[in-house]
Short mmCIF file of C-alpha atoms and ligand atoms in Angstrom, two decimals:
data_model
loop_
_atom_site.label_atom_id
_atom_site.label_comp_id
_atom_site.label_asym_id
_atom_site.label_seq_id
_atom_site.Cartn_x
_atom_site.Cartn_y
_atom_site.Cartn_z
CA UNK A 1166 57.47 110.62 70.88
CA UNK A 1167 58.56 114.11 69.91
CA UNK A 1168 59.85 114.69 66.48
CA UNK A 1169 63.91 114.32 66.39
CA UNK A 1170 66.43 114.51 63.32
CA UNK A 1171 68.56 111.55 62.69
CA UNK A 1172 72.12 111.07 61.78
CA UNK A 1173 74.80 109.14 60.89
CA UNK A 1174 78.20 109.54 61.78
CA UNK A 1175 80.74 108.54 59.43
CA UNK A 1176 83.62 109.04 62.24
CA UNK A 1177 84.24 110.79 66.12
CA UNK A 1178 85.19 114.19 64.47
CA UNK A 1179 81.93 113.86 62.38
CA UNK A 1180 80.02 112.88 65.29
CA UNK A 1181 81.38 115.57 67.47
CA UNK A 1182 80.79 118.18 65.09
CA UNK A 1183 76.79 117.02 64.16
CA UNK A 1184 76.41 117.26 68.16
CA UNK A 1185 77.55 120.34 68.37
CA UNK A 1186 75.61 121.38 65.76
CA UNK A 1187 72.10 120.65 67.27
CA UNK A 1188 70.31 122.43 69.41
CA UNK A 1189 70.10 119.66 72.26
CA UNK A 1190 71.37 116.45 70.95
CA UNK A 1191 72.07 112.89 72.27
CA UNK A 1192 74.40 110.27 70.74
CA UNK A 1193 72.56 107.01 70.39
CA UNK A 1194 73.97 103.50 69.98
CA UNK A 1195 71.61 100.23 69.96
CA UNK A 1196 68.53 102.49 71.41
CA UNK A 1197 67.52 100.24 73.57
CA UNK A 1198 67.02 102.69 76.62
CA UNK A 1199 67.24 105.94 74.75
CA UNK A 1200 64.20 105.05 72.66
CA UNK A 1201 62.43 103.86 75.11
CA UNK A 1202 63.07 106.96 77.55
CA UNK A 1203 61.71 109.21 73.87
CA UNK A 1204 58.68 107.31 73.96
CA UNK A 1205 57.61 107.89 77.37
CA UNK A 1206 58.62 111.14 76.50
CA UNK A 1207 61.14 111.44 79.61
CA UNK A 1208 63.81 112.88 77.15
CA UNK A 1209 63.15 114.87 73.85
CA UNK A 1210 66.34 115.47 71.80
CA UNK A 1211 66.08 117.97 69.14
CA UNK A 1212 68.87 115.40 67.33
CA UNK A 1213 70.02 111.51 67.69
CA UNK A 1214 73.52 111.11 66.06
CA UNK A 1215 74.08 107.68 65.46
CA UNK A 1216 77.55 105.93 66.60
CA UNK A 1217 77.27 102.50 65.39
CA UNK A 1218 78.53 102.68 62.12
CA UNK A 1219 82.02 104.61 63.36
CA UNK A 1220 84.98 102.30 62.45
CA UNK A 1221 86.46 102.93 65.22
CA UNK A 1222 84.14 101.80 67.47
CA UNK A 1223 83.78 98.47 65.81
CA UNK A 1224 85.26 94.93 66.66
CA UNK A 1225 86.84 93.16 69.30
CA UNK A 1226 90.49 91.76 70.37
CA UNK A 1227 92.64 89.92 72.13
CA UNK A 1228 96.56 91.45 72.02
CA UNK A 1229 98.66 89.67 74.83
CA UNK A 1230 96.39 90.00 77.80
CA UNK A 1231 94.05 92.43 76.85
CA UNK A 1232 90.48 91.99 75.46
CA UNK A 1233 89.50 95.61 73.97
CA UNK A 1234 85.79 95.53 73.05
CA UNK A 1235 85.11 98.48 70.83
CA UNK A 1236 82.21 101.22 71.87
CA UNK A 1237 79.50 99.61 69.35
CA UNK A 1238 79.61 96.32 70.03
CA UNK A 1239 76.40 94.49 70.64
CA UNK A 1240 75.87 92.11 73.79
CA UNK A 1241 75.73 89.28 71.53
CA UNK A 1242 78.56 90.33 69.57
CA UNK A 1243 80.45 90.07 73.20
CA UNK A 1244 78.89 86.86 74.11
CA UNK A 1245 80.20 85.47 71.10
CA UNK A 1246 83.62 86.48 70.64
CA UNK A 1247 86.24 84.23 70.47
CA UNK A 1248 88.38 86.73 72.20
CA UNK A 1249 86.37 86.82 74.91
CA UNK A 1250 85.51 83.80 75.14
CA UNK A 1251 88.97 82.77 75.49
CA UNK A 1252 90.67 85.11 77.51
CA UNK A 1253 87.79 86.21 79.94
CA UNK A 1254 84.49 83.43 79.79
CA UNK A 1255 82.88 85.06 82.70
CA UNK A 1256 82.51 88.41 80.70
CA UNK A 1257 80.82 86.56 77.58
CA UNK A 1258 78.85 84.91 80.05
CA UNK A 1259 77.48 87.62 81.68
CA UNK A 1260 76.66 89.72 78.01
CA UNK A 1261 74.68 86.54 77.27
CA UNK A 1262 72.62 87.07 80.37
CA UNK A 1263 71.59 90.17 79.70
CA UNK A 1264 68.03 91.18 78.79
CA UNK A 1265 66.55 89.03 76.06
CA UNK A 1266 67.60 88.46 72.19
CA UNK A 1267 66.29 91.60 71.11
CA UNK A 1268 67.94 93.70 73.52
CA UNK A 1269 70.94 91.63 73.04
CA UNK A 1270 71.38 92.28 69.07
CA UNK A 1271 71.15 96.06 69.45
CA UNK A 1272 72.29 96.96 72.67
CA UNK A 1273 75.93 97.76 72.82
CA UNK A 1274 78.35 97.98 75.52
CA UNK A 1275 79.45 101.35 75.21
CA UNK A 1276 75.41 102.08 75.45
CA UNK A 1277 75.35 100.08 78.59
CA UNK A 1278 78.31 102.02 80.17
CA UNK A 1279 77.48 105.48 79.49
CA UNK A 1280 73.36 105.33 80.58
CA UNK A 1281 75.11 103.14 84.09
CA UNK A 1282 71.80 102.09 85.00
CA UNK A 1283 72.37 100.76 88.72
CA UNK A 1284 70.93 97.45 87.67
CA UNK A 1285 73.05 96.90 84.48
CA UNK A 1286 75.61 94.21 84.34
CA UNK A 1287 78.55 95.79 82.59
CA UNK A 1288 79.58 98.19 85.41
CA UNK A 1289 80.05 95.00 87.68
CA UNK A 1290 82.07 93.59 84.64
CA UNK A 1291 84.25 96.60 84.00
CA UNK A 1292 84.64 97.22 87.92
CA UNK A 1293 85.70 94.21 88.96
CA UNK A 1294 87.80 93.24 86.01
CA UNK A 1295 89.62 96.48 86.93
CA UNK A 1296 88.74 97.55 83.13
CA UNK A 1297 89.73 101.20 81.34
CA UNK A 1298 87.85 103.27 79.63
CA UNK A 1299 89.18 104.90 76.53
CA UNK A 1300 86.87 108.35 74.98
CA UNK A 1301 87.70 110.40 72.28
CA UNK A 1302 89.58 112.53 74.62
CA UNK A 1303 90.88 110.36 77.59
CA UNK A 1304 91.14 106.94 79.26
CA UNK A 1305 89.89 106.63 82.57
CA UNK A 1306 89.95 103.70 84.77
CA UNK A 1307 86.28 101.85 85.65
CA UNK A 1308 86.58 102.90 89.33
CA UNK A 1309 86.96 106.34 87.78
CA UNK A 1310 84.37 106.26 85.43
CA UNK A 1311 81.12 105.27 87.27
CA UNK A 1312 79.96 107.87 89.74
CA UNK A 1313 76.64 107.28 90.71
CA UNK A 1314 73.12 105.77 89.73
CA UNK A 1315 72.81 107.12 85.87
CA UNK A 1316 76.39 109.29 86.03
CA UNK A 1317 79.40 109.00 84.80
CA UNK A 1318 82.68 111.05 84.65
CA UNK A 1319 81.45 111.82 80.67
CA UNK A 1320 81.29 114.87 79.70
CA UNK A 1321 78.10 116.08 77.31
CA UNK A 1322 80.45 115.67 73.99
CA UNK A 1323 82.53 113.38 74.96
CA UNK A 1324 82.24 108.79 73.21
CA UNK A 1325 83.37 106.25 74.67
CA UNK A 1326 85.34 104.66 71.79
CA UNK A 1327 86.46 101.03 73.39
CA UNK A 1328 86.89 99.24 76.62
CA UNK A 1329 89.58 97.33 77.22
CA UNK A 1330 89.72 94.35 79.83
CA UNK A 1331 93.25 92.87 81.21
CA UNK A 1332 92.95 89.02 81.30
CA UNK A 1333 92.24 87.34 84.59
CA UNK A 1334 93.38 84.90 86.49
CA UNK A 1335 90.24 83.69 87.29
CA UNK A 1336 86.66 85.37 87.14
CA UNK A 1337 83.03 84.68 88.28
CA UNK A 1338 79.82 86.62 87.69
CA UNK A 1339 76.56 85.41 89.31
CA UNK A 1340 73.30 87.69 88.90
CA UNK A 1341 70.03 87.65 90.55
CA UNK A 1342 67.53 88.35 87.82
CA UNK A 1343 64.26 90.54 88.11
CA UNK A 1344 62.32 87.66 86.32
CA UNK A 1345 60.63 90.29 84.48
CA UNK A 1346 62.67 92.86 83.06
CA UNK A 1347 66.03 90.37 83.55
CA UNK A 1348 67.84 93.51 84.94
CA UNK A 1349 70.08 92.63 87.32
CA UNK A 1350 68.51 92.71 91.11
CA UNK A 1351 71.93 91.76 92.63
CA UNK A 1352 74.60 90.83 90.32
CA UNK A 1353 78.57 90.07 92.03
CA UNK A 1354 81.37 90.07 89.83
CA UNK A 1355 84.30 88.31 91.63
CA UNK A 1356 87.64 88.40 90.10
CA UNK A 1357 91.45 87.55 91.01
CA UNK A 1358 93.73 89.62 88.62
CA UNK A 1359 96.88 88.06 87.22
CA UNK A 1360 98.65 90.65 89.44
CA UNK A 1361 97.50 88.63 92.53
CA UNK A 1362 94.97 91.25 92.95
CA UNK A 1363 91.33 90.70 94.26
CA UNK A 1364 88.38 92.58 93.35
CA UNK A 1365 84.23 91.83 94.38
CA UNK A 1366 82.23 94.26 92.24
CA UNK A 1367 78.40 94.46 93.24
CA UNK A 1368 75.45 95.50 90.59
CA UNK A 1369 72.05 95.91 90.56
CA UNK A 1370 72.01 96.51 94.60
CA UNK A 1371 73.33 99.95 95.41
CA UNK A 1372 71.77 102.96 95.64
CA UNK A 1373 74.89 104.89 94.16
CA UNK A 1374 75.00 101.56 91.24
CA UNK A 1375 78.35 99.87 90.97
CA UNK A 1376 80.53 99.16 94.02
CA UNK A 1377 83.34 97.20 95.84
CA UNK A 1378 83.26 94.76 98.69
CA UNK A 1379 86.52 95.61 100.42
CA UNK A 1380 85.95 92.97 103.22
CA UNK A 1381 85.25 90.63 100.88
CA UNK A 1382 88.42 90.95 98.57
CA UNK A 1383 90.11 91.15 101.67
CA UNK A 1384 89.46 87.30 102.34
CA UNK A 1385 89.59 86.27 98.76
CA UNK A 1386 92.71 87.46 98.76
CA UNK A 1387 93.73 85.31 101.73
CA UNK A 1388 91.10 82.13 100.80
CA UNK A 1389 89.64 81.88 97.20
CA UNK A 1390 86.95 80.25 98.03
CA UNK A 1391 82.91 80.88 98.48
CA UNK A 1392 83.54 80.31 102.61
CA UNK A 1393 85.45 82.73 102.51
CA UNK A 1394 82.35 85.61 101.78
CA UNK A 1395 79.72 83.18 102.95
CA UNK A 1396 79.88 84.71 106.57
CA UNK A 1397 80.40 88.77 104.64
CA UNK A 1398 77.50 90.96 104.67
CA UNK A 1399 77.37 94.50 103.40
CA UNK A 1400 75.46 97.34 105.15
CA UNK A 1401 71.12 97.61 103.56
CA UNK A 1402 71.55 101.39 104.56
CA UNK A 1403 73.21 101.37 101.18
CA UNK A 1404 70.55 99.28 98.81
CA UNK A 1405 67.90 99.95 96.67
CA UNK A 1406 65.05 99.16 97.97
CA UNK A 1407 61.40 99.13 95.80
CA UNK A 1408 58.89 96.81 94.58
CA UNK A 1409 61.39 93.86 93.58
CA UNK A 1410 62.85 93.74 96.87
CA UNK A 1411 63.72 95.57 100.36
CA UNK A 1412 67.40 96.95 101.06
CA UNK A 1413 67.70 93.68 103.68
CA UNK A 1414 66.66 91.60 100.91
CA UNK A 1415 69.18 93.14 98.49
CA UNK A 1416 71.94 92.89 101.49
CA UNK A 1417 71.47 89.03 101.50
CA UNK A 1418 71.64 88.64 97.92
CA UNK A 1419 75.18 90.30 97.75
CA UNK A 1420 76.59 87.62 99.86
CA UNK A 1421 74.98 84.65 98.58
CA UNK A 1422 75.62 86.26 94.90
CA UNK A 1423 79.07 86.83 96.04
CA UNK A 1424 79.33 83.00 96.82
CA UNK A 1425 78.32 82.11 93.79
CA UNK A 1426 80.45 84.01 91.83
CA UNK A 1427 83.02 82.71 93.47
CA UNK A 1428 82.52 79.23 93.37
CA UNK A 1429 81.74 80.06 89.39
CA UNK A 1430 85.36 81.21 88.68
CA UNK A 1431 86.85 77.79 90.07
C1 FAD B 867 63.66 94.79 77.88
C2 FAD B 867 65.04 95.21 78.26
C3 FAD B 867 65.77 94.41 79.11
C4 FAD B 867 67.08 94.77 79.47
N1 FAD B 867 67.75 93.95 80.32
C5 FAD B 867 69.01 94.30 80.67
C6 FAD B 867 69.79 93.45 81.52
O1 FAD B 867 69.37 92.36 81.95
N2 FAD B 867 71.04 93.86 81.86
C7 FAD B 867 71.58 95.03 81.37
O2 FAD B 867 72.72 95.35 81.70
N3 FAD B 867 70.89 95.83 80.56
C8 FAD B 867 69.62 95.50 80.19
N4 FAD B 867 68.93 96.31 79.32
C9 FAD B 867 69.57 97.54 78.82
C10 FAD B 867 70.35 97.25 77.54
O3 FAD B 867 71.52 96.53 77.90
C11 FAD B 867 70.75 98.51 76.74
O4 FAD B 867 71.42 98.04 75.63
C12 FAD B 867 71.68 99.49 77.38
O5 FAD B 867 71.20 99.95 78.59
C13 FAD B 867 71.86 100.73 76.51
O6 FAD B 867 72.65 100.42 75.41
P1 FAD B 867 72.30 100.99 73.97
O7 FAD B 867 73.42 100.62 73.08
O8 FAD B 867 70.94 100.55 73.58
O9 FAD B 867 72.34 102.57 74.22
P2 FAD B 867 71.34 103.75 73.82
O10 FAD B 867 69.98 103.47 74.36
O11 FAD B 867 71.45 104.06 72.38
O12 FAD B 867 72.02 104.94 74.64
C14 FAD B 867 71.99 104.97 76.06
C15 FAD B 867 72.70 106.25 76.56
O13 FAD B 867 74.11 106.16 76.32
C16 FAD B 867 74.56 107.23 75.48
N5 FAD B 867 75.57 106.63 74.61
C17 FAD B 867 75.39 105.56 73.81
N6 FAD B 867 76.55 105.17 73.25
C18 FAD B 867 77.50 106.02 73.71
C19 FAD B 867 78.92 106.12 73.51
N7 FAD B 867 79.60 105.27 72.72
N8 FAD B 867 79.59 107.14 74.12
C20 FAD B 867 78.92 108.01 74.93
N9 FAD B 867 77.58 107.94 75.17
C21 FAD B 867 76.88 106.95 74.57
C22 FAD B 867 73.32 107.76 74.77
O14 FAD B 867 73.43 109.13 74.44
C23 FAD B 867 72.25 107.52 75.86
O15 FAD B 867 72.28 108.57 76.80
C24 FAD B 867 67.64 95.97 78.95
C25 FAD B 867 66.91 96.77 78.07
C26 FAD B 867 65.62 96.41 77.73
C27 FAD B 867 64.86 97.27 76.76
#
């Protein structure tokens, strides 16, 4: 690992301002890629600034029909919530899933969001719960958001503060784990809005990370049920395909994951 300079940030403006102060800085938030990226030495910032201890990206609530899960908080803090365990189970259940207690008491979701590893769970959560993104200079809506395997629309100075989540109707998430790592190898969030509204949101599969089964909200929308996918495939010129698993393998997994899921949200 390459020698870095730590530090704190007491708010955004502070944070902004230390970033733009180093030479080639990174913001950091549980660590639990970034570090690990250092110490392969696959990324060498002259400067960490440290989010988690920013009011405002602390805490999570419920208001009406919207869960808003501040930038900093861990996946155990989001497995645990009462707020979201009340308004939106299948999102505490999937932040429970992820990784393994360690990761889960310093990883944070705003971490999660802004590295958009294709296999992570939260883009599949904020995708198909049709979630917004709010930064220290915009909000922009999850379909907006995540662009690609590792990109987002963020700019280089630009936090994701909080994340708020409109209550569903119903939701379902249902992941295929590397039994390794626990990264998602196919994870299907399936979700029917309060709005009537259908979305399918697929992790951990594509080659471009995070996307949406059209077809398949198509006859949710018609039939909430898992028969309704069960006969739904999706394309394996699209999927990742490596060590874990071939693209066809992948392709399969979306629609039996996608069944699941389903039959999950009830
Ligand atoms: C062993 C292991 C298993 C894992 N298993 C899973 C799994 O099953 N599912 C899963 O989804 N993930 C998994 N992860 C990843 C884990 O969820 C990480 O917490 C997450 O990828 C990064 O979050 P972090 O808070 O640690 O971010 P950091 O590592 O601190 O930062 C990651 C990136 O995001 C940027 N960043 C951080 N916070 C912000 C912010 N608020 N605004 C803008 N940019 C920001 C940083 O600059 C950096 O580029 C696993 C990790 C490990 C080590």
């Amino acid at each position: 690992m390459y020698a870095t300079t730590y530090h704190k940030a007491s708010s955004l403006d502070d944070a902004v301002a230390k970033l733009g102060g180093a030479e080639d800085g990174k913001f950091l938030s549980g660590g639990q890629t970034l570090l690990a990226t250092m110490k392969q030495r696959l990324a060498a910032p002259t400067d960490l600034v440290d989010l988690t201890k920013i009011p405002e990206l602390k805490g999570i609530t419920l208001d009406g029909d919207t869960v808003t899960v501040g930038a900093a908080s861990t996946h155990y803090e989001v497995h645990s919530s009462d707020a979201v365990k009340s308004a939106i189970p299948a999102l505490a259940a999937l932040a429970g899933l992820i990784g393994d207690p360690a990761v889960r008491n310093m990883g944070t979701m705003g971490g999660s969001v802004a590295n958009n590893d294709p296999a992570a769970d939260y883009p599949a959560a904020l995708v198909g719960l049709n979630a917004t993104v709010h930064t220290n200079k915009r909000a922009l809506s999850a379909d907006d958001f995540f662009t690609g395997m590792f990109e987002t629309a963020l700019e280089e100075d630009e936090v994701i503060v909080k994340i708020s989540f409109p209550a569903p109707e119903k939701a379902g998430y249902e992941k295929f784990r590397n039994p390794a790592s626990r990264y998602a190898m196919c994870g299907v969030m399936a979700v029917k809005l309060k709005d009537g509204s259908v979305r399918v949101a697929v992790t951990g599969a594509g080659s471009d990370g995070v996307f949406r089964v059209p077809e398949m909200e198509q006859a949710l929308a018609a039939n909430w049920s898992p028969d309704a996918v069960a006969s739904i495939t999706v394309s394996p010129d699209d999927m990742i395909g490596d060590l874990h698993g071939s693209p066809e393998y992948r392709a399969h997994l979306v629609t039996v994951m996608a069944k699941r899921a389903v039959a999950a949200a009830g």
